[in-house]
Tab-separated table of C-alpha atoms and ligand atoms in Angstrom:
chain	number	residue	atom	x	y	z
A	20	MET	CA	132.305	41.468	184.526
A	21	MET	CA	134.921	40.370	187.054
A	22	LEU	CA	135.720	44.013	187.644
A	23	ASP	CA	132.063	44.760	188.406
A	24	ALA	CA	131.873	41.927	190.927
A	25	ALA	CA	135.054	43.117	192.600
A	26	ARG	CA	133.759	46.682	192.689
A	27	ARG	CA	130.541	45.553	194.378
A	28	LEU	CA	132.600	44.047	197.192
A	29	ILE	CA	133.854	47.475	198.188
A	30	ALA	CA	130.915	49.671	197.115
A	31	PRO	CA	129.326	51.919	199.766
A	32	SER	CA	125.608	51.421	200.466
A	33	ARG	CA	123.063	53.799	198.942
A	34	ARG	CA	121.904	54.801	202.417
A	35	SER	CA	125.401	56.081	203.237
A	36	ASP	CA	125.199	58.586	200.388
A	37	VAL	CA	124.384	61.608	202.571
A	38	PRO	CA	125.568	65.065	201.500
A	39	PRO	CA	128.626	66.584	203.190
A	40	PHE	CA	128.662	69.992	204.865
A	41	MET	CA	129.707	72.675	202.336
A	42	VAL	CA	131.148	74.643	205.248
A	43	MET	CA	133.981	72.096	205.266
A	44	ASP	CA	135.240	73.768	202.064
A	45	VAL	CA	135.261	77.114	203.867
A	46	MET	CA	137.028	75.589	206.874
A	47	ALA	CA	139.676	73.977	204.671
A	48	ALA	CA	140.311	77.307	202.916
A	49	ALA	CA	140.534	79.049	206.324
A	50	ALA	CA	143.086	76.489	207.538
A	51	LYS	CA	145.198	77.164	204.432
A	52	ILE	CA	145.186	80.914	205.078
A	53	GLU	CA	146.178	80.332	208.706
A	54	ALA	CA	148.941	77.870	207.748
A	55	ALA	CA	150.392	80.622	205.560
A	56	GLY	CA	150.422	82.998	208.557
A	57	GLY	CA	147.168	84.852	207.821
A	58	ARG	CA	144.513	85.658	210.427
A	59	VAL	CA	140.943	84.443	210.091
A	60	ILE	CA	137.973	85.394	212.251
A	61	HIS	CA	136.059	82.169	212.686
A	62	MET	CA	132.307	82.622	212.552
A	63	GLU	CA	131.589	79.445	210.604
A	64	VAL	CA	131.691	76.748	213.273
A	65	GLY	CA	128.667	76.524	215.562
A	66	GLN	CA	130.329	75.965	218.884
A	67	PRO	CA	131.261	77.916	222.022
A	68	ALA	CA	134.794	79.291	222.161
A	69	ALA	CA	134.832	78.671	225.942
A	70	ALA	CA	135.830	75.453	227.721
A	71	ALA	CA	133.465	73.383	229.856
A	72	PRO	CA	132.780	74.989	233.257
A	73	ARG	CA	135.517	74.575	235.860
A	74	ALA	CA	133.330	72.310	238.031
A	75	ALA	CA	132.944	69.893	235.099
A	76	ARG	CA	136.662	69.809	234.374
A	77	GLU	CA	137.523	69.291	238.047
A	78	ALA	CA	135.030	66.439	238.390
A	79	ALA	CA	136.487	64.795	235.285
A	80	ARG	CA	140.061	65.176	236.560
A	81	LYS	CA	139.123	63.606	239.890
A	82	ALA	CA	137.289	60.731	238.191
A	83	LEU	CA	140.245	60.082	235.867
A	84	ASP	CA	142.591	59.724	238.816
A	85	SER	CA	140.365	57.629	241.010
A	86	GLY	CA	138.129	55.241	239.119
A	87	PRO	CA	138.239	52.492	236.536
A	88	LEU	CA	135.683	54.363	234.372
A	89	GLY	CA	133.859	51.247	233.293
A	90	TYR	CA	130.579	51.069	231.410
A	91	THR	CA	127.562	52.661	233.104
A	92	GLU	CA	123.903	51.746	233.013
A	93	THR	CA	122.692	52.045	229.434
A	94	LEU	CA	120.213	54.828	230.231
A	95	GLY	CA	122.899	56.810	232.064
A	96	ILE	CA	124.274	57.275	235.595
A	97	ALA	CA	121.281	57.504	237.950
A	98	SER	CA	122.463	60.721	239.655
A	99	LEU	CA	122.919	62.460	236.294
A	100	ARG	CA	119.437	61.412	235.162
A	101	ALA	CA	118.026	62.730	238.431
A	102	ARG	CA	119.899	66.020	238.004
A	103	ILE	CA	118.511	66.428	234.481
A	104	ALA	CA	114.963	65.718	235.722
A	105	ARG	CA	115.451	68.400	238.420
A	106	HIS	CA	116.570	70.833	235.696
A	107	TYR	CA	113.042	70.717	234.183
A	108	GLN	CA	111.481	71.519	237.538
A	109	GLU	CA	113.919	74.403	238.110
A	110	THR	CA	113.807	75.861	234.610
A	111	HIS	CA	110.283	75.172	233.378
A	112	GLY	CA	108.354	74.220	236.507
A	113	VAL	CA	107.533	70.808	235.019
A	114	ALA	CA	107.848	67.511	236.832
A	115	VAL	CA	109.630	65.069	234.511
A	116	PRO	CA	109.900	61.583	236.035
A	117	VAL	CA	113.529	60.499	236.165
A	118	GLU	CA	112.545	57.232	234.465
A	119	ARG	CA	111.871	59.203	231.273
A	120	VAL	CA	115.358	60.768	231.155
A	121	ILE	CA	117.886	59.053	228.879
A	122	VAL	CA	121.522	60.114	228.660
A	123	THR	CA	122.916	60.050	225.099
A	124	THR	CA	126.183	60.595	223.243
A	125	GLY	CA	125.343	64.164	222.281
A	126	SER	CA	122.006	65.072	220.788
A	127	SER	CA	123.276	63.492	217.565
A	128	ALA	CA	122.850	60.035	219.106
A	129	GLY	CA	119.504	61.199	220.517
A	130	PHE	CA	118.200	61.713	216.977
A	131	ILE	CA	119.234	58.225	215.901
A	132	LEU	CA	117.545	56.693	218.961
A	133	ALA	CA	114.422	58.838	218.545
A	134	PHE	CA	113.988	58.072	214.850
A	135	LEU	CA	114.669	54.343	215.307
A	136	SER	CA	112.278	53.998	218.239
A	137	MET	CA	109.472	56.159	216.794
A	138	PHE	CA	109.376	55.432	213.078
A	139	GLU	CA	109.217	52.601	210.597
A	140	THR	CA	111.219	52.676	207.384
A	141	GLY	CA	109.390	54.766	204.807
A	142	ASP	CA	107.747	57.003	207.432
A	143	ARG	CA	107.595	60.684	206.489
A	144	VAL	CA	108.837	63.318	208.928
A	145	ALA	CA	108.363	67.062	208.414
A	146	VAL	CA	111.353	69.338	208.983
A	147	ALA	CA	111.537	73.119	208.578
A	148	THR	CA	113.653	74.672	205.840
A	149	PRO	CA	116.052	76.327	206.492
A	150	GLY	CA	117.136	73.816	209.086
A	151	TYR	CA	119.957	71.746	210.549
A	152	PRO	CA	120.919	69.360	207.695
A	153	PRO	CA	121.573	66.199	209.761
A	154	TYR	CA	117.840	65.999	210.597
A	155	ARG	CA	117.232	65.198	206.933
A	156	HIS	CA	120.368	63.138	206.432
A	157	ILE	CA	119.954	60.930	209.522
A	158	LEU	CA	116.301	60.276	208.642
A	159	ARG	CA	117.310	59.347	205.112
A	160	ALA	CA	120.154	57.055	206.248
A	161	LEU	CA	117.693	55.250	208.543
A	162	GLY	CA	115.231	54.679	205.698
A	163	CYS	CA	112.733	57.406	206.629
A	164	GLU	CA	111.669	60.218	204.346
A	165	PRO	CA	112.341	63.807	205.423
A	166	VAL	CA	109.681	66.219	204.196
A	167	PRO	CA	111.156	69.720	204.001
A	168	VAL	CA	108.615	72.492	204.577
A	169	GLU	CA	109.674	76.006	203.530
A	170	THR	CA	109.275	78.643	206.233
A	171	THR	CA	109.335	82.423	205.958
A	172	SER	CA	109.646	85.491	208.139
A	173	ALA	CA	105.826	85.512	208.463
A	174	THR	CA	106.099	82.696	211.027
A	175	ARG	CA	109.533	83.559	212.454
A	176	PHE	CA	110.870	80.752	210.216
A	177	ALA	CA	108.999	78.125	212.220
A	178	LEU	CA	106.482	75.494	211.206
A	179	THR	CA	102.870	76.192	212.153
A	180	GLY	CA	99.863	73.960	212.657
A	181	ALA	CA	98.441	75.122	209.313
A	182	MET	CA	101.643	74.296	207.454
A	183	LEU	CA	101.732	70.878	209.079
A	184	LYS	CA	98.090	70.224	208.201
A	185	ALA	CA	98.743	71.155	204.572
A	186	ALA	CA	101.803	68.900	204.299
A	187	HIS	CA	99.923	66.042	206.002
A	188	ALA	CA	96.998	66.424	203.589
A	189	LYS	CA	99.350	65.946	200.617
A	190	THR	CA	100.901	62.714	201.934
A	191	PRO	CA	100.474	61.555	205.528
A	192	LEU	CA	103.216	62.420	207.991
A	193	ALA	CA	104.344	60.193	210.864
A	194	GLY	CA	106.375	62.863	212.621
A	195	VAL	CA	107.457	66.463	212.808
A	196	LEU	CA	110.709	67.902	214.091
A	197	VAL	CA	110.746	71.344	215.689
A	198	ALA	CA	113.689	73.370	216.963
A	199	SER	CA	113.696	76.521	219.042
A	200	PRO	CA	116.062	78.341	219.207
A	201	ALA	CA	116.855	77.122	215.721
A	202	ASN	CA	119.983	76.571	213.687
A	203	PRO	CA	120.810	78.266	211.288
A	204	THR	CA	118.232	81.013	211.715
A	205	GLY	CA	118.737	81.848	215.399
A	206	THR	CA	114.973	82.443	215.605
A	207	MET	CA	112.712	81.139	218.358
A	208	MET	CA	109.115	79.967	218.639
A	209	THR	CA	106.913	81.639	221.212
A	210	GLY	CA	105.220	79.433	223.790
A	211	GLU	CA	101.907	79.924	221.983
A	212	ALA	CA	103.413	78.920	218.625
A	213	LEU	CA	104.987	75.763	220.058
A	214	ALA	CA	101.815	74.808	221.956
A	215	GLU	CA	99.726	75.333	218.817
A	216	LEU	CA	102.030	73.209	216.653
A	217	ILE	CA	102.181	70.381	219.184
A	218	GLY	CA	98.387	70.482	219.627
A	219	VAL	CA	97.744	70.264	215.876
A	220	ALA	CA	100.392	67.575	215.363
A	221	GLU	CA	99.139	65.338	218.138
A	222	GLY	CA	95.533	65.894	217.044
A	223	LEU	CA	96.485	64.550	213.619
A	224	GLY	CA	98.385	61.621	215.118
A	225	ILE	CA	101.749	63.119	214.125
A	226	ARG	CA	104.540	62.481	216.635
A	227	VAL	CA	106.610	65.428	217.794
A	228	ILE	CA	110.371	65.643	218.293
A	229	SER	CA	111.586	68.874	219.863
A	230	ASP	CA	115.270	69.746	219.462
A	231	GLU	CA	116.028	71.949	222.480
A	232	ILE	CA	119.811	71.908	222.177
A	233	TYR	CA	120.023	75.740	222.209
A	234	HIS	CA	117.941	76.116	225.345
A	235	GLY	CA	119.648	78.396	227.847
A	236	LEU	CA	120.790	80.641	224.983
A	237	ASP	CA	117.649	82.754	224.648
A	238	TYR	CA	117.800	86.552	224.430
A	239	ALA	CA	114.532	87.779	222.902
A	240	PHE	CA	112.252	85.913	225.333
A	241	PRO	CA	112.539	82.795	227.524
A	242	ALA	CA	112.589	79.510	225.592
A	243	VAL	CA	109.775	77.099	226.381
A	244	SER	CA	110.101	73.325	226.403
A	245	ALA	CA	107.785	70.881	224.677
A	246	ALA	CA	107.717	69.168	228.102
A	247	GLN	CA	105.459	72.017	229.250
A	248	PHE	CA	102.791	71.023	226.732
A	249	SER	CA	103.065	67.298	226.167
A	250	ASP	CA	104.403	64.143	227.754
A	251	ARG	CA	104.118	62.383	224.407
A	252	ALA	CA	106.687	64.515	222.590
A	253	VAL	CA	110.307	63.347	222.466
A	254	ILE	CA	112.679	66.051	223.657
A	255	ILE	CA	116.289	66.128	222.562
A	256	ASN	CA	118.883	68.202	224.399
A	257	SER	CA	122.626	68.344	224.864
A	258	PHE	CA	125.481	69.651	226.966
A	259	SER	CA	127.186	70.876	223.778
A	260	LYS	CA	125.997	74.465	223.512
A	261	TYR	CA	124.889	76.256	226.734
A	262	PHE	CA	127.176	74.000	228.798
A	263	CYS	CA	130.145	74.454	226.370
A	264	MET	CA	130.849	70.729	226.062
A	265	THR	CA	130.743	69.958	222.328
A	266	GLY	CA	133.752	67.639	222.300
A	267	TRP	CA	132.601	65.706	225.371
A	268	ARG	CA	129.799	64.241	223.230
A	269	ILE	CA	127.098	64.200	225.859
A	270	GLY	CA	123.400	64.964	225.737
A	271	TRP	CA	120.031	63.666	226.821
A	272	MET	CA	116.501	62.963	225.750
A	273	ILE	CA	113.116	62.848	227.455
A	274	ALA	CA	110.944	60.098	226.012
A	275	PRO	CA	107.389	58.987	226.685
A	276	GLU	CA	107.405	56.049	229.064
A	277	PRO	CA	106.581	53.334	226.436
A	278	LEU	CA	109.646	54.328	224.385
A	279	VAL	CA	112.165	54.154	227.242
A	280	ARG	CA	112.714	50.414	227.231
A	281	PRO	CA	112.994	50.212	223.395
A	282	ILE	CA	115.526	53.066	223.502
A	283	GLU	CA	117.425	51.295	226.267
A	284	ARG	CA	117.574	48.158	224.112
A	285	LEU	CA	118.720	50.149	221.083
A	286	GLN	CA	121.381	52.123	222.964
A	287	GLY	CA	122.555	48.968	224.725
A	288	ASN	CA	123.118	47.284	221.389
A	289	LEU	CA	124.441	50.299	219.491
A	290	ALA	CA	126.750	51.738	222.139
A	291	ILE	CA	126.437	49.789	225.449
A	292	SER	CA	126.575	53.063	227.367
A	293	VAL	CA	127.551	56.730	227.060
A	294	PRO	CA	131.164	57.804	227.864
A	295	THR	CA	131.462	57.639	231.645
A	296	LEU	CA	133.901	60.519	232.064
A	297	SER	CA	131.584	62.800	230.117
A	298	GLN	CA	128.587	61.796	232.234
A	299	ILE	CA	130.456	62.639	235.429
A	300	ALA	CA	131.592	65.980	234.013
A	301	ALA	CA	128.103	66.778	232.715
A	302	GLN	CA	126.515	66.304	236.125
A	303	ALA	CA	129.039	68.697	237.652
A	304	ALA	CA	128.432	71.202	234.836
A	305	PHE	CA	125.082	72.030	236.459
A	306	ASP	CA	127.167	73.571	239.286
A	307	GLY	CA	128.891	75.909	236.807
A	308	ARG	CA	125.862	78.168	236.361
A	309	ALA	CA	127.616	81.440	237.252
A	310	GLU	CA	130.367	80.786	234.720
A	311	LEU	CA	127.882	79.708	232.054
A	312	GLU	CA	125.654	82.742	232.597
A	313	ALA	CA	128.726	84.994	232.197
A	314	ILE	CA	129.484	83.283	228.875
A	315	LYS	CA	125.866	83.759	227.825
A	316	HIS	CA	126.146	87.484	228.623
A	317	GLY	CA	129.204	87.534	226.367
A	318	TYR	CA	127.064	86.152	223.513
A	319	GLU	CA	124.468	88.813	224.251
A	320	GLU	CA	127.111	91.504	223.896
A	321	ASN	CA	128.336	89.907	220.642
A	322	ARG	CA	124.760	89.878	219.398
A	323	ARG	CA	124.458	93.598	220.164
A	324	ILE	CA	127.739	94.360	218.336
A	325	LEU	CA	126.573	92.510	215.207
A	326	VAL	CA	122.972	93.749	215.219
A	327	GLU	CA	124.262	97.344	215.427
A	328	GLY	CA	127.426	96.903	213.369
A	329	LEU	CA	126.498	94.713	210.412
A	330	PRO	CA	123.922	97.165	208.964
A	331	ARG	CA	126.615	99.883	209.012
A	332	ALA	CA	128.955	97.427	207.287
A	333	GLY	CA	126.370	96.842	204.535
A	334	LEU	CA	124.651	93.654	205.713
A	335	ASP	CA	121.376	95.215	206.735
A	336	LYS	CA	118.957	92.340	206.204
A	337	PHE	CA	118.854	89.511	208.695
A	338	LEU	CA	116.367	87.377	210.577
A	339	PRO	CA	115.320	88.167	214.168
A	340	VAL	CA	118.367	87.340	216.303
A	341	ASP	CA	116.394	85.611	219.062
A	342	GLY	CA	118.601	82.875	220.471
A	343	ALA	CA	121.379	80.267	220.030
A	344	PHE	CA	124.451	82.113	218.734
A	345	TYR	CA	123.567	82.541	215.076
A	346	LEU	CA	122.739	85.468	212.858
A	347	TYR	CA	121.291	84.514	209.468
A	348	ALA	CA	121.980	87.317	207.021
A	349	ASP	CA	120.289	87.851	203.673
A	350	VAL	CA	123.072	88.587	201.166
A	351	SER	CA	120.858	88.577	198.047
A	352	ARG	CA	121.841	92.224	197.414
A	353	PHE	CA	125.349	90.980	196.699
A	354	THR	CA	125.094	87.440	195.349
A	355	ASN	CA	123.060	84.500	194.108
A	356	ASP	CA	125.760	82.126	195.265
A	357	SER	CA	126.372	82.146	199.017
A	358	LEU	CA	129.136	79.520	198.791
A	359	ASP	CA	131.146	81.695	196.393
A	360	PHE	CA	130.363	84.769	198.521
A	361	ALA	CA	131.571	82.986	201.685
A	362	LYS	CA	134.772	81.910	199.934
A	363	ARG	CA	135.466	85.450	198.697
A	364	MET	CA	134.684	86.997	202.089
A	365	LEU	CA	137.182	84.583	203.607
A	366	GLN	CA	139.919	85.220	201.028
A	367	GLU	CA	139.463	88.978	200.800
A	368	ALA	CA	138.218	89.981	204.275
A	369	GLY	CA	139.481	87.110	206.429
A	370	VAL	CA	136.050	86.372	207.903
A	371	ALA	CA	134.740	82.796	207.720
A	372	ALA	CA	130.958	82.225	207.732
A	373	THR	CA	128.724	79.329	206.654
A	374	PRO	CA	126.932	79.485	203.302
A	375	GLY	CA	123.155	79.107	203.619
A	376	VAL	CA	123.130	76.357	200.965
A	377	ASP	CA	124.108	73.946	203.721
A	378	PHE	CA	120.771	74.573	205.420
A	379	ASP	CA	118.418	75.377	202.588
A	380	PRO	CA	118.861	73.987	199.063
A	381	THR	CA	116.614	76.677	197.551
A	382	ASP	CA	116.910	80.042	199.293
A	383	GLY	CA	120.195	79.241	201.034
A	384	ALA	CA	122.048	80.674	198.051
A	385	HIS	CA	120.962	84.082	199.378
A	386	HIS	CA	122.029	83.648	202.993
A	387	LEU	CA	125.078	83.400	205.225
A	388	ARG	CA	125.130	82.128	208.793
A	389	PHE	CA	127.383	83.918	211.258
A	390	CYS	CA	128.167	82.240	214.585
A	391	TYR	CA	128.754	84.806	217.329
A	392	ALA	CA	130.120	82.480	220.011
A	393	GLY	CA	133.613	84.063	219.806
A	394	SER	CA	135.079	87.125	221.553
A	395	ALA	CA	133.670	90.653	221.470
A	396	ALA	CA	136.967	91.857	219.984
A	397	ASP	CA	136.522	89.403	217.107
A	398	MET	CA	132.967	90.650	216.526
A	399	HIS	CA	134.149	94.282	216.297
A	400	GLU	CA	136.954	93.286	213.944
A	401	ALA	CA	134.600	91.190	211.785
A	402	VAL	CA	132.238	94.163	211.386
A	403	GLU	CA	135.166	96.408	210.382
A	404	ARG	CA	136.586	93.862	207.943
A	405	ILE	CA	133.225	93.087	206.290
A	406	GLY	CA	132.411	96.797	206.025
A	407	GLY	CA	135.754	97.581	204.391
A	408	TRP	CA	135.454	94.640	202.025
A	409	LEU	CA	131.906	95.414	200.868
A	410	LYS	CA	132.867	99.075	200.322
A	411	ARG	CA	135.893	98.071	198.238
A	412	GLY	CA	133.357	96.097	196.144
B	22	LIG	C1	120.221	72.280	215.923
B	22	LIG	C2	121.259	71.297	216.328
B	22	LIG	N1	120.871	70.113	216.803
B	22	LIG	C3	121.780	69.178	217.144
B	22	LIG	C4	123.152	69.401	217.035
B	22	LIG	C5	124.096	68.294	217.419
B	22	LIG	O1	124.841	68.572	218.556
B	22	LIG	P1	125.456	67.516	219.567
B	22	LIG	O2	125.463	66.186	218.923
B	22	LIG	O3	126.831	68.037	219.842
B	22	LIG	O4	124.603	67.541	220.793
B	22	LIG	C6	123.598	70.630	216.553
B	22	LIG	C7	125.036	70.902	216.410
B	22	LIG	O5	125.467	71.894	215.893
B	22	LIG	C8	122.624	71.608	216.197
B	22	LIG	O6	122.972	72.800	215.716
């Protein structure tokens, strides 16, 4: 009895019981191989190999040497918010009032702020499967209910208005989360598809969150923003991917006007403000376009190497490689257990990839996600290694 009482004093809450990333197992195994002197081609971690653009690093260096770097306004440094607003005019031809721009600690913090400001506990939010797992896990930790909706190649692995209607008819939804380009699939929604989904959602009273973190990394066709179709949708974005600033932990959101003050209150209480050095660097990153476009062209070349090379190596089934820096390969010809397959590919071929089970509890056992944000030389070597390994059986 005493023991039980003592145990309760140190027991974690039920809401903290979110699943870990299985890819961590693959990363740990890769680190072991490297510690023993082996070479691993890393295609498991979804981040750019390149550093932040030079302009961002120089601005940060200057700020470090000259200022106290105190807190900033909770919604972000005014000049950075204005620069982000201008970005929508330049990229999408949409006027986004600067008052609706909120700087966040990566898009990860954006999700917490969006979910807290939009939903009550118990609210149901539709998310596509396969999809980025933290959508589900953050919702769950905050007391909301993620509603996974299976997608297929028929819709480019995106939710449609019809799918949303069907899910809503079963049990009412309060929200829907869309992502294009998407992780892990690397597929994109066309402008028509996104407009249709937003139209249906808003017609049903379902609030839309659009994760646009992979914007800028579009190859098949230009990515469209939910801002082009609605000023009621909440848009989440980040400097992590296109701008190569994962570790700087900086992102932004565009919120409808009535949500801005609640989000300001939440962020003020949860974090006071966003790291000042990162805000300064992020604003300067907009001046690093030439460098960033060159990096993007590198991804395009990597994409070409994999799309041509992997079928020759034996991996001939994958989803349309539209954007972001992911290729989602169907490995059902070889396995029913993508985690085991990923571990063996790492041990025997020295190529690390992410098992699909991280993104899709059902069909993920048949898929592997490859990140192609590394070097072209690594892509060529990965194709050779995988080909040799699959041929050896
Ligand atoms: C689809 C998607 N959304 C959001 C994030 C979170 O990124 P960050 O918090 O660095 O902006 C990631 C990171 O991999 C992602 O893949």
